XYZ file of C-alpha atoms in Angstrom:
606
model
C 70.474 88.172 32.211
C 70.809 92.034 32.001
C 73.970 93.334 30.713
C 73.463 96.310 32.449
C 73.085 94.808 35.576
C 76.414 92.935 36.415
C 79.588 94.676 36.252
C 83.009 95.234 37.744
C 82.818 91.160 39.541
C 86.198 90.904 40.637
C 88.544 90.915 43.866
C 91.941 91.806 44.386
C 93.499 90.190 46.477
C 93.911 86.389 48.051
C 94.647 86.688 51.580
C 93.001 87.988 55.024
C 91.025 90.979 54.579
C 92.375 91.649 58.094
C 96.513 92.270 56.210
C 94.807 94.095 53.395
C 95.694 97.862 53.231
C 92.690 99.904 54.419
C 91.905 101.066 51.161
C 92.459 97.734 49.168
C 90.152 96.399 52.601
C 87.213 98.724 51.973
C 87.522 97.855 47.845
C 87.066 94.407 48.988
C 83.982 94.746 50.881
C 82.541 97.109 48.456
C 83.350 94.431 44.908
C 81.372 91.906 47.640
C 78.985 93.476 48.199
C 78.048 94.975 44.399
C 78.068 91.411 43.472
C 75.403 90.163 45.889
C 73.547 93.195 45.311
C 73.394 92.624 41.358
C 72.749 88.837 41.723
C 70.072 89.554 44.354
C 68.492 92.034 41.426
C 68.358 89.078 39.276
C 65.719 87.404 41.410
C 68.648 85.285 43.474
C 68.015 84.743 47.155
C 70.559 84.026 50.089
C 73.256 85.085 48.010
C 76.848 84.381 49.596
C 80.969 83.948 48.779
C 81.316 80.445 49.302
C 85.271 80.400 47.642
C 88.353 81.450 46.445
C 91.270 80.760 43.849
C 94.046 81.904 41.921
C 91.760 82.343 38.738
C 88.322 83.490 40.429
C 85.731 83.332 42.948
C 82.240 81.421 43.307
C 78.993 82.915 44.475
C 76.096 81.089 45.399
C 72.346 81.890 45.286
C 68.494 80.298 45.102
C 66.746 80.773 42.312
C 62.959 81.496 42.193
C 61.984 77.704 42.258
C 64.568 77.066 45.698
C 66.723 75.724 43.134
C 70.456 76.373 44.953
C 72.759 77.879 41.741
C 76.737 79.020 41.977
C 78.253 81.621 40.090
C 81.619 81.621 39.213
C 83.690 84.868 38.152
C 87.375 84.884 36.341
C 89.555 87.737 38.013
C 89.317 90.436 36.226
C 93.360 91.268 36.996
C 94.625 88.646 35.273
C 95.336 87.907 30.940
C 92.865 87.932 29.042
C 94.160 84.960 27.617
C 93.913 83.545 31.312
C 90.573 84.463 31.883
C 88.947 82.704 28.921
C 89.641 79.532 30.723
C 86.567 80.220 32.394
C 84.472 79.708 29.496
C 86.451 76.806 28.280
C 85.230 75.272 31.725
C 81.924 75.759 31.265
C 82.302 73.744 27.710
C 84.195 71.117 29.606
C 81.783 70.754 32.769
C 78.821 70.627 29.936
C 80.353 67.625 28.887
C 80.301 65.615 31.232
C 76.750 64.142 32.513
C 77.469 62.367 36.267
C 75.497 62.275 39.276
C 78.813 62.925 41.305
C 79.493 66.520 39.154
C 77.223 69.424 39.613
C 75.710 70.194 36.554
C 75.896 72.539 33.839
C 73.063 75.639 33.088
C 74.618 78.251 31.158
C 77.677 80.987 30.394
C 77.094 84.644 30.447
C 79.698 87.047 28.925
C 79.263 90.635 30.608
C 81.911 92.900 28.625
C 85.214 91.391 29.749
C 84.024 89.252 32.702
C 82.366 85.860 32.221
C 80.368 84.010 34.214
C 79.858 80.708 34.711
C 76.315 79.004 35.937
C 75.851 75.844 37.308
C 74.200 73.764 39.814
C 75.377 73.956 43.646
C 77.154 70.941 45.278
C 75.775 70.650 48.447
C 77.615 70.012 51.530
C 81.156 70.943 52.804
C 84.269 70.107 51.083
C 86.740 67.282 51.967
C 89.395 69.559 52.955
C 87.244 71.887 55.641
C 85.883 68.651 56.855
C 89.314 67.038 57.260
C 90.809 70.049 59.552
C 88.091 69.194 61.502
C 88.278 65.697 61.692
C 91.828 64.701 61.473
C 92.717 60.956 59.903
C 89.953 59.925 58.051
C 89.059 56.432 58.971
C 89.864 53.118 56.712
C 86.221 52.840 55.766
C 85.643 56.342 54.826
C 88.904 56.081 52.317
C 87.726 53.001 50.887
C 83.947 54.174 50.399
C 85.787 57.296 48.829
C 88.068 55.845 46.464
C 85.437 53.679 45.050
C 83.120 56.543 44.364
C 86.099 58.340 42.080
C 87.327 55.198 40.829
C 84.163 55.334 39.297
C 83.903 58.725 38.238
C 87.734 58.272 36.621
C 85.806 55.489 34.958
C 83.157 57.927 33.575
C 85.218 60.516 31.926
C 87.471 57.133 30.545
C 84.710 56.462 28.524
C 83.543 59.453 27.273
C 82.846 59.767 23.837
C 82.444 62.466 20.978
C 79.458 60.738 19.375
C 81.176 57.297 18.392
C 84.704 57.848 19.009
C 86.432 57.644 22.245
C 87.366 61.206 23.648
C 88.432 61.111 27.301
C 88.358 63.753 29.479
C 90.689 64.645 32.292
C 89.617 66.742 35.282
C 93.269 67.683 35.758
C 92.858 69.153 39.496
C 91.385 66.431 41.697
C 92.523 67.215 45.473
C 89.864 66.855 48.805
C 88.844 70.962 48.684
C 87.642 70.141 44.805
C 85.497 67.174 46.298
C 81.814 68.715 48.047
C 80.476 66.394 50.160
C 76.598 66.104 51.462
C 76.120 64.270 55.303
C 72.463 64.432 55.121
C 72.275 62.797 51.305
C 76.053 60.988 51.396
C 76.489 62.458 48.338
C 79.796 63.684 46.514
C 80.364 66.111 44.285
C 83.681 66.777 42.386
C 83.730 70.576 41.464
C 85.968 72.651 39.853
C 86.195 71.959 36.205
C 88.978 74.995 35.401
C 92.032 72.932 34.286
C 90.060 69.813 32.689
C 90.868 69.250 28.753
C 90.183 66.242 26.498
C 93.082 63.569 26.791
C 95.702 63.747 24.153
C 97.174 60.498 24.911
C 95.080 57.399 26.517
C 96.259 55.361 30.446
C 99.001 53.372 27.778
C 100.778 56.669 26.186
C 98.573 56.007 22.744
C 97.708 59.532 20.868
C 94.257 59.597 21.212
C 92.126 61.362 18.455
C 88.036 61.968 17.304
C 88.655 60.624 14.073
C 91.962 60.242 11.644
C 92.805 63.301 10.372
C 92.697 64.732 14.140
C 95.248 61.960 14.733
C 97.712 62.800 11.240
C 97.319 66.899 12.421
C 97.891 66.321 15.970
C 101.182 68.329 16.637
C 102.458 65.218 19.453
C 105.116 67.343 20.827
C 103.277 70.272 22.183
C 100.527 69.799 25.366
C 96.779 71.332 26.169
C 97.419 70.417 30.193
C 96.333 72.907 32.549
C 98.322 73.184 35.737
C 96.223 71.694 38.670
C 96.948 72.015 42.304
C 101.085 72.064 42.758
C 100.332 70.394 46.087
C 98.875 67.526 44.451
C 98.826 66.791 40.780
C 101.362 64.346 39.581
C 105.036 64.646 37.932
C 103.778 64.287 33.950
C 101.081 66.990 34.401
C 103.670 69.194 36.813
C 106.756 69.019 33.926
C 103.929 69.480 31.170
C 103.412 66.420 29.885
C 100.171 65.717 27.461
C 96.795 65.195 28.953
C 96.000 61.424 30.063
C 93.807 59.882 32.575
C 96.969 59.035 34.537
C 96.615 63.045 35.279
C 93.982 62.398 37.344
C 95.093 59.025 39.074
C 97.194 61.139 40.355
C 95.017 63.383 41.741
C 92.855 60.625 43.094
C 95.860 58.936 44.839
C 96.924 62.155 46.265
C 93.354 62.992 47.749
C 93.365 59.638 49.475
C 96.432 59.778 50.725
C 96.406 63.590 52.267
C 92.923 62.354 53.628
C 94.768 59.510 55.494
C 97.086 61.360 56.721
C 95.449 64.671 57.595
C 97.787 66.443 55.429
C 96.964 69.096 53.030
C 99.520 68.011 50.356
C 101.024 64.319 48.674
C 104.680 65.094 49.779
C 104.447 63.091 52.859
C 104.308 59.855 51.412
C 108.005 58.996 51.100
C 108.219 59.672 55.200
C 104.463 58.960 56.312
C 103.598 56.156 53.838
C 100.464 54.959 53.493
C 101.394 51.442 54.653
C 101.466 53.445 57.857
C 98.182 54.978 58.197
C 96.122 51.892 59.683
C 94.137 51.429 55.977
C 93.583 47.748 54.542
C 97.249 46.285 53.560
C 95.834 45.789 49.656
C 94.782 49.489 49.897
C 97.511 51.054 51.728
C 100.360 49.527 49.098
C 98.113 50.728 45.866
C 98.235 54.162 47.006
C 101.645 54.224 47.861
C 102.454 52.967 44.171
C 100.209 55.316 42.449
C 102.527 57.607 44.627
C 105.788 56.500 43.776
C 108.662 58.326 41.773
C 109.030 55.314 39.039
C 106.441 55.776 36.114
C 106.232 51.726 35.775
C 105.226 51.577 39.382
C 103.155 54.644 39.304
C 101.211 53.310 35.912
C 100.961 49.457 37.129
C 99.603 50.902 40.947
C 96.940 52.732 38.977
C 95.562 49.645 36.507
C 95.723 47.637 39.485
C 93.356 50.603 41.342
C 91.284 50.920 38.526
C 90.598 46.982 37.363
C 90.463 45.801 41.200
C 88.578 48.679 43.359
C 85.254 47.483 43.220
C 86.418 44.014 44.702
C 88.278 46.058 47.555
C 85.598 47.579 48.238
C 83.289 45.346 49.181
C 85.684 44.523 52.365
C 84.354 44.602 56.245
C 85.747 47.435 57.220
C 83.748 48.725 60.319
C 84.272 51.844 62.200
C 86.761 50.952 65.006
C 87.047 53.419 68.092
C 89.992 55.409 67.674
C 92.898 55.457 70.384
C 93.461 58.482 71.874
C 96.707 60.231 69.918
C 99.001 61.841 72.491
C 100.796 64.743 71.251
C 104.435 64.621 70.724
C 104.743 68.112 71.672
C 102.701 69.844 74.043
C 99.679 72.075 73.417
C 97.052 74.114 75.676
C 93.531 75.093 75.248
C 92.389 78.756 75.591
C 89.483 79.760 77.531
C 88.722 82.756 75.561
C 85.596 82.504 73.117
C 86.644 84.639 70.383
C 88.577 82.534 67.623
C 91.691 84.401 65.696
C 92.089 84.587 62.169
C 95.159 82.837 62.556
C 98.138 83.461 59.814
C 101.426 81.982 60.336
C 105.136 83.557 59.573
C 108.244 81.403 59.181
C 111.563 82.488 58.058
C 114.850 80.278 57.826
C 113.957 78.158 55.057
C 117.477 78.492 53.103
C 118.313 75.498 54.782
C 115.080 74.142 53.192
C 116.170 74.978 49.626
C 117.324 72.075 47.340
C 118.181 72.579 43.920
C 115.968 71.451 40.822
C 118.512 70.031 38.522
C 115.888 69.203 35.864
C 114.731 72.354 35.584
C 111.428 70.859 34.898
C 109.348 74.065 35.631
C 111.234 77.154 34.349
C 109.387 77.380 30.928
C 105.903 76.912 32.417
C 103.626 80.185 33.201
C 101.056 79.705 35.254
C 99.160 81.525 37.918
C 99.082 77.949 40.229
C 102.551 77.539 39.560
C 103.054 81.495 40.456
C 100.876 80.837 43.426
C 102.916 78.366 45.325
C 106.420 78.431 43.789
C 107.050 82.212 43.509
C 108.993 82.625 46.902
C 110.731 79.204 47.641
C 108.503 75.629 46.703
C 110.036 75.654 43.547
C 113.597 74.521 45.231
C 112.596 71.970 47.741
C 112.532 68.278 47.810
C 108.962 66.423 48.549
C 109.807 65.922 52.400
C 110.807 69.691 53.025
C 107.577 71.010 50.898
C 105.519 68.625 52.288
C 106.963 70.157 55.957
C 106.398 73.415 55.227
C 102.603 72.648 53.799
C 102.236 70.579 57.380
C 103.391 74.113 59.471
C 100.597 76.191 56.902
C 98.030 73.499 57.738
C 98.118 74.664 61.463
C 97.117 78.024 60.347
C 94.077 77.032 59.072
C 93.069 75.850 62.795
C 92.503 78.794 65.664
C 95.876 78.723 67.024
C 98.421 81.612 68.055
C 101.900 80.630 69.618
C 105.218 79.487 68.156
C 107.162 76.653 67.190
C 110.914 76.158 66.618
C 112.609 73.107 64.762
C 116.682 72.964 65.063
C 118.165 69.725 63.106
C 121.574 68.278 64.880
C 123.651 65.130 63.792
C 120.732 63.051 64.466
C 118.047 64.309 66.233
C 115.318 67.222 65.867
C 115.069 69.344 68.669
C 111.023 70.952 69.190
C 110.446 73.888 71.077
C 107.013 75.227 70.981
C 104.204 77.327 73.176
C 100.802 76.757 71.133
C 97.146 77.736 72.030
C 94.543 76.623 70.369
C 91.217 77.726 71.111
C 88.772 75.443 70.132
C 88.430 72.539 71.820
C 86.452 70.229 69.553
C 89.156 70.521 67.315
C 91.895 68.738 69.442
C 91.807 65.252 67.657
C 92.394 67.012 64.365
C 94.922 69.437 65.705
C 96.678 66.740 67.487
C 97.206 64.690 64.055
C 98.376 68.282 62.753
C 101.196 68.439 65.126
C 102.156 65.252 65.065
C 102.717 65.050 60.943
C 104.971 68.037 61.258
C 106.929 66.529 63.954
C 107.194 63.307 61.613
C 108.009 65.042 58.666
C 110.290 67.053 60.641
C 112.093 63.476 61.944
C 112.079 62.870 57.798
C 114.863 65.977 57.030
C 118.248 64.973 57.103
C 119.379 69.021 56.095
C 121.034 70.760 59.675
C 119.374 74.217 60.012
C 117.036 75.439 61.881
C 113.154 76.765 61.350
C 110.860 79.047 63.331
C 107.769 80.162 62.826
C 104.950 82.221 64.498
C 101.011 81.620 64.460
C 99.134 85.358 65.058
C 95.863 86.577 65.022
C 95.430 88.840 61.906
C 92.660 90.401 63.137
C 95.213 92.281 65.916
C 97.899 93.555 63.180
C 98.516 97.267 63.591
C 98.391 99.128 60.076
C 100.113 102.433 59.785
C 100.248 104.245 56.776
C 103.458 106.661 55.474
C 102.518 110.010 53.880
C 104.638 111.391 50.476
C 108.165 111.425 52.643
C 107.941 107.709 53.636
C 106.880 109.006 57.761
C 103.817 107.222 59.278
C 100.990 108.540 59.411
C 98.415 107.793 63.001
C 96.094 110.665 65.301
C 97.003 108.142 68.131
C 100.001 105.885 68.484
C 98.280 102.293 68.229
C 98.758 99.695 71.164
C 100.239 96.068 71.349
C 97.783 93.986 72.489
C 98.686 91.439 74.862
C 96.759 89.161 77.378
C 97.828 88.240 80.856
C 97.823 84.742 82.269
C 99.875 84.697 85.647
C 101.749 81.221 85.937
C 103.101 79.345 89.419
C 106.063 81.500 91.024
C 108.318 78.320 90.385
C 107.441 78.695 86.600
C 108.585 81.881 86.198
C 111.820 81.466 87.493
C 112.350 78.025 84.724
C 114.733 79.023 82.103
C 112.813 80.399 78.841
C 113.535 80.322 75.326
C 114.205 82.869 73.035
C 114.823 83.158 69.541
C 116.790 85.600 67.417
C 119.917 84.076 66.887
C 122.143 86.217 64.502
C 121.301 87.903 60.954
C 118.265 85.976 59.439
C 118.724 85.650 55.349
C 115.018 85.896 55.114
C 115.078 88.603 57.377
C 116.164 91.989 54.991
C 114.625 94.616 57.412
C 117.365 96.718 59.487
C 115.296 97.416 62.499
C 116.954 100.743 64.722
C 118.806 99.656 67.538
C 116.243 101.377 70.143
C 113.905 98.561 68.837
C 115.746 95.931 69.303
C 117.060 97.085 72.625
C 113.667 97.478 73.751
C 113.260 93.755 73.141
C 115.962 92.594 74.893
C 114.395 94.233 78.177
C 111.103 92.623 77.126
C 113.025 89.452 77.225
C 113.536 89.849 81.070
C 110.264 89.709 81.786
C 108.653 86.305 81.613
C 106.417 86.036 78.564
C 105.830 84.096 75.317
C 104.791 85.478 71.906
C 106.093 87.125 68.849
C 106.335 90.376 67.026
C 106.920 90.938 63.211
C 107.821 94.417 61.473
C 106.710 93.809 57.685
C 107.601 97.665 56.539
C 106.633 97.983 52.912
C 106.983 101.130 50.335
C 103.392 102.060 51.563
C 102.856 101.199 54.971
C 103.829 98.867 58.008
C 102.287 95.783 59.443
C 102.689 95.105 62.537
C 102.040 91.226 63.704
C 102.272 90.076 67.112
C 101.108 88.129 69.857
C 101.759 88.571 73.414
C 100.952 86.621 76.430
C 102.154 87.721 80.064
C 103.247 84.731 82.444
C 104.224 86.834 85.479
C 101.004 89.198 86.623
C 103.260 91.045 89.009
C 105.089 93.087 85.898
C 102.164 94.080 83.935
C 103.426 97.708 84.820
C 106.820 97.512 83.022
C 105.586 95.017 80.261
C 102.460 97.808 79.223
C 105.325 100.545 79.779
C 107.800 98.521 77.397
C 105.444 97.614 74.939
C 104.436 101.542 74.845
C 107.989 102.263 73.776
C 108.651 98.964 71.559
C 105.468 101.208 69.453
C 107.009 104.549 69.614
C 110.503 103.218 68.248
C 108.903 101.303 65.316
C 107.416 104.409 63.662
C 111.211 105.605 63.271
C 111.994 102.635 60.818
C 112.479 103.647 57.531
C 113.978 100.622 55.827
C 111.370 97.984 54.076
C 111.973 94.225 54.529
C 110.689 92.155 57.320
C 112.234 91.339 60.347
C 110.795 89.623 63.706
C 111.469 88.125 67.139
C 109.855 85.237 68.986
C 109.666 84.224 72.517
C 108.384 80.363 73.880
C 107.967 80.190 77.927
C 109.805 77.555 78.942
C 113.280 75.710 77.533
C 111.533 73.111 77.413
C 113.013 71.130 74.224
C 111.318 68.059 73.105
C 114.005 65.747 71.643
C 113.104 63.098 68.549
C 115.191 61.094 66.699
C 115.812 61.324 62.822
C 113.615 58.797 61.359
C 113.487 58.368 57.362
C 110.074 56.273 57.253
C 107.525 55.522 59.716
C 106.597 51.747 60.861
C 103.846 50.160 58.775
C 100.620 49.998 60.439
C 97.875 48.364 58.793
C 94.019 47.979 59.405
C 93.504 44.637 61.505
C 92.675 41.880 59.900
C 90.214 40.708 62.143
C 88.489 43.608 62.823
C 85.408 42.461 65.061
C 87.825 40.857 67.468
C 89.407 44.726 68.299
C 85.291 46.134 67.655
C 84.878 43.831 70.869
């Protein structure tokens, strides 16, 4: 490689280049596009950003021989200390020699920014395959946790010439798994938190040889934080490094891929014993999940001694029943897919306290990453409730859903569009985990949040006095879908029930009176005013139910924009409208009824 080809490889920012600033928007592009160019000038072919993370990005590219390579970056904002990781990866992923992980070709250095190099896993990765399939099926988690079993097995038994030297991958979860239709072939990726085990699966210091063991300071740990969403409790309080790390991560994989969850806090309120998988299966995950370490450790020798003979069970592909949806949803007939993003506010109610304290001490950009604003204080239920309500941004979707907790029911109110309708299955089990975890939370309170297309936010910049600068006044963009006359006249919700203590923003009474006379006209969407030192964003989302008033709705929305450039506050503050009071009712429910995979299965097959 030429030094003097590869420089300034980093990006800024983690979210949609559609809510970056247009300068931070147009340093985006241009860091994307210097790093294909100088790849490209190193012979690479078809090069392309295939991911993401709190650390770095990847790249990918062909070499000269159509040998597919990835590329993998540390950010260049972060500690240096930080971004040394990245070569300690490519030590650890060098390491380890198994069909199911890519492997390793070199490290580059390039001033301060290193590079890693290593072979591509082909395919897509568990989690962008399960937003588009929903529940994976019994057979597809059993076929699954065999394959890792066996990998777990692998890195078990590594060894440093004779001695015993395991190594844990320490972030296991179903984005970190690549897999291959054409080849049914599985990759696990992502090598940036694994370390050699200090202690072994029984809690025995493990060492090279014995003077590693006699200078082995036991009290202090070489963990890496993995995935908050789904490592277990010794690796999130800082425990040392054992193969029960990844166990962890293995049981948490299986069961998110289940469930069609993106996170293992479900499993208290959607166990696995309910998720139609083999009974023998189904109660081994859910004690590799538990919250006792002698259940959790005894689950995961049982998993590990017995998965081959679990394996080789008839487990065919049954048809699936058709999943109604406990709350309604429609499809749109527009062709153009949003970048969807999703806004809640009201989650003090959310908030538990952490009485151990586990995590105050530990700095981390994971644990900065998904604890920073409010994770940090919930119990598993709430945080795996609020991961369910992010998971339906990652499907096209705009609309709103509200979640108000009496004595002992959930009430649901919700207008949702999704437009895609191939996805429907998936986004079906989507809605219906929230509405289960939601049955799960015994805290009253109520939640609301709003799905928007990013690509529509309105950006308006202030100059040096804090006014907003724009040539023309932008417009709220809204679409028009005219509804039955006896529809218009049903009662319709509408949310913005008192001060919000998420809500810090003091909008100017003009504003909001302009969206009370909005809220005579029959309509459903949202808009949010996220006013920051710098500029505004506006979010919104705006669909028209009565044809007949698209006069005074254009007019109102033309002076709902005029108003908001006289804010001068910063904070956030937003309003949200559903069509109908239509509440869905459900009653509190702690744990859902087992539901295991028959055992005769050719009798339902028939």
């Amino acid at each position: 490689m030429n030094p003097k080809q590869i420089r300034n490889f980093y990006i800024n920012e983690e979210q949609s280049v559609y809510l970056l600033s247009h300068h931070d928007a147009k340093k985006h592009r241009r860091w994307l596009n210097i790093c294909i160019k100088q790849l490209t000038l190193l012979g690479y072919t078809q090069v392309e950003l295939i991911g993401s993370g709190a650390f770095g990005f990847v790249f990918a590219g062909i070499d000269d021989e159509g040998v597919p390579w990835v590329f993998k970056f540390s950010r260049i904002t972060l500690a240096q200390s930080v971004r040394d990781r990245l070569e300690d990866e490519a030590y650890m992923l060098s390491q380890v020699n198994n069909p199911l992980v890519p492997k390793f070709y070199a490290f580059e250095r390039i001033k301060k920014q290193g590079i890693l190099m290593m072979e591509r896993a082909l395919g897509e990765d568990l989690e962008k395959i399960s937003i588009k399939q929903g529940r994976f099926s019994a057979a597809k988690i059993m076929s699954l946790a065999l394959k890792l079993r066996n990998v777990l097995v692998d890195l078990r038994e590594h060894k440093n010439g004779i001695s015993p030297q395991p190594i844990v991958h320490g972030d296991i979860k179903p984005s970190n798994i690549v897999y291959d239709e054409q080849s049914n072939k599985l990759s696990l990726v992502d090598w940036g938190s694994s370390v050699y085990a200090q202690i072994d699966s029984e809690g025995n210091p493990v060492a090279s040889n014995f003077m590693d063991l006699m200078s082995a300071d036991i009290s202090t740990t070489n963990a890496r934080m993995g995935d908050v969403y789904f490592i277990g409790d010794e690796q999130m309080s800082g425990g040392q490094s054992s193969p029960r790390f990844d166990e962890q991560g293995v049981a948490s994989t299986l069961y998110a891929l289940a469930s069609a969850q993106s996170c293992r806090f479900g499993a208290k309120v959607i166990p696995a014993t309910s998720l139609n998988l083999p009974i023998e299966l189904a109660r081994v995950i859910d004690g590799m999940l538990s919250k006792d370490k002698a259940t959790r450790d005894g689950a995961g020798d049982y998993f590990m001694r017995n998965m081959p003979t679990m394996a080789k069970a008839y487990l065919p592909e049954l048809p699936r029943e058709v999943i109604r949806p406990y709350i309604p949803y429609w499809f749109s007939d527009i062709d153009e897919h949003p970048d969807t993003v999703v806004y809640s506010s009201r989650k003090q109610f959310l908030r538990q306290a952490d009485h151990n304290q586990q995590l105050l001490d530990v700095n981390d950009a994971q644990l900065d990453r998904y604890y920073k604003e409010f994770l940090f204080d919930t119990g598993d239920t709430e945080k795996a409730f609020l991961a369910a309500i992010s998971r339906l941004a990652k499907y096209p979707v705009v609309g709103g859903l509200s979640f108000h907790w009496k004595e002992n029911s959930v009430f649901v109110e919700s207008s949702l569009i999704l437009h895609d309708e191939s996805l429907g299955t998936a986004f079906t089990d989507a809605i219906n985990n929230t509405v289960m975890l939601a049955q799960g939370i015994e805290q009253k309170g109520l939640f609301k949040c709003c799905l928007f297309d990013a690509r529509k936010t309105i950006q308006l910049e202030r100059d040096g006095t804090g006014a907003f600068k724009f040539e023309h006044l932008p417009e709220l963009d809204y679409e028009v879908m005219d509804v039955q006359a006896s529809d218009v006249t049903r009662p319709h919700s509408y949310f913005e029930d008192g001060k919000d203590p998420d809500e810090q923003l003091q909008l100017p009474k003009k504003v909001i009176k302009c969206v009370f006379e909005l809220n005579q006209i029959h309509h459903t969407g949202c808009i949010i005013f996220e006013a920051l030192p710098d500029r505004m964003k506006i979010h919104h989302y705006y669909r028209l139910l009565d044809a007949s008033k698209e006069p005074e709705f254009k007019r109102l929305l033309s002076k709902l924009m005029q108003y908001a450039v006289s804010i001068t506050d910063v904070g956030v503050a937003g309003f949200m409208k559903l069509p109908y009071k239509n509440t869905r009712e459900f009653d509190l429910c702690a744990k859902q009824p087992d539901e295991f995979y028959p055992r005769d299965p050719k009798r339902v097959a028939l």
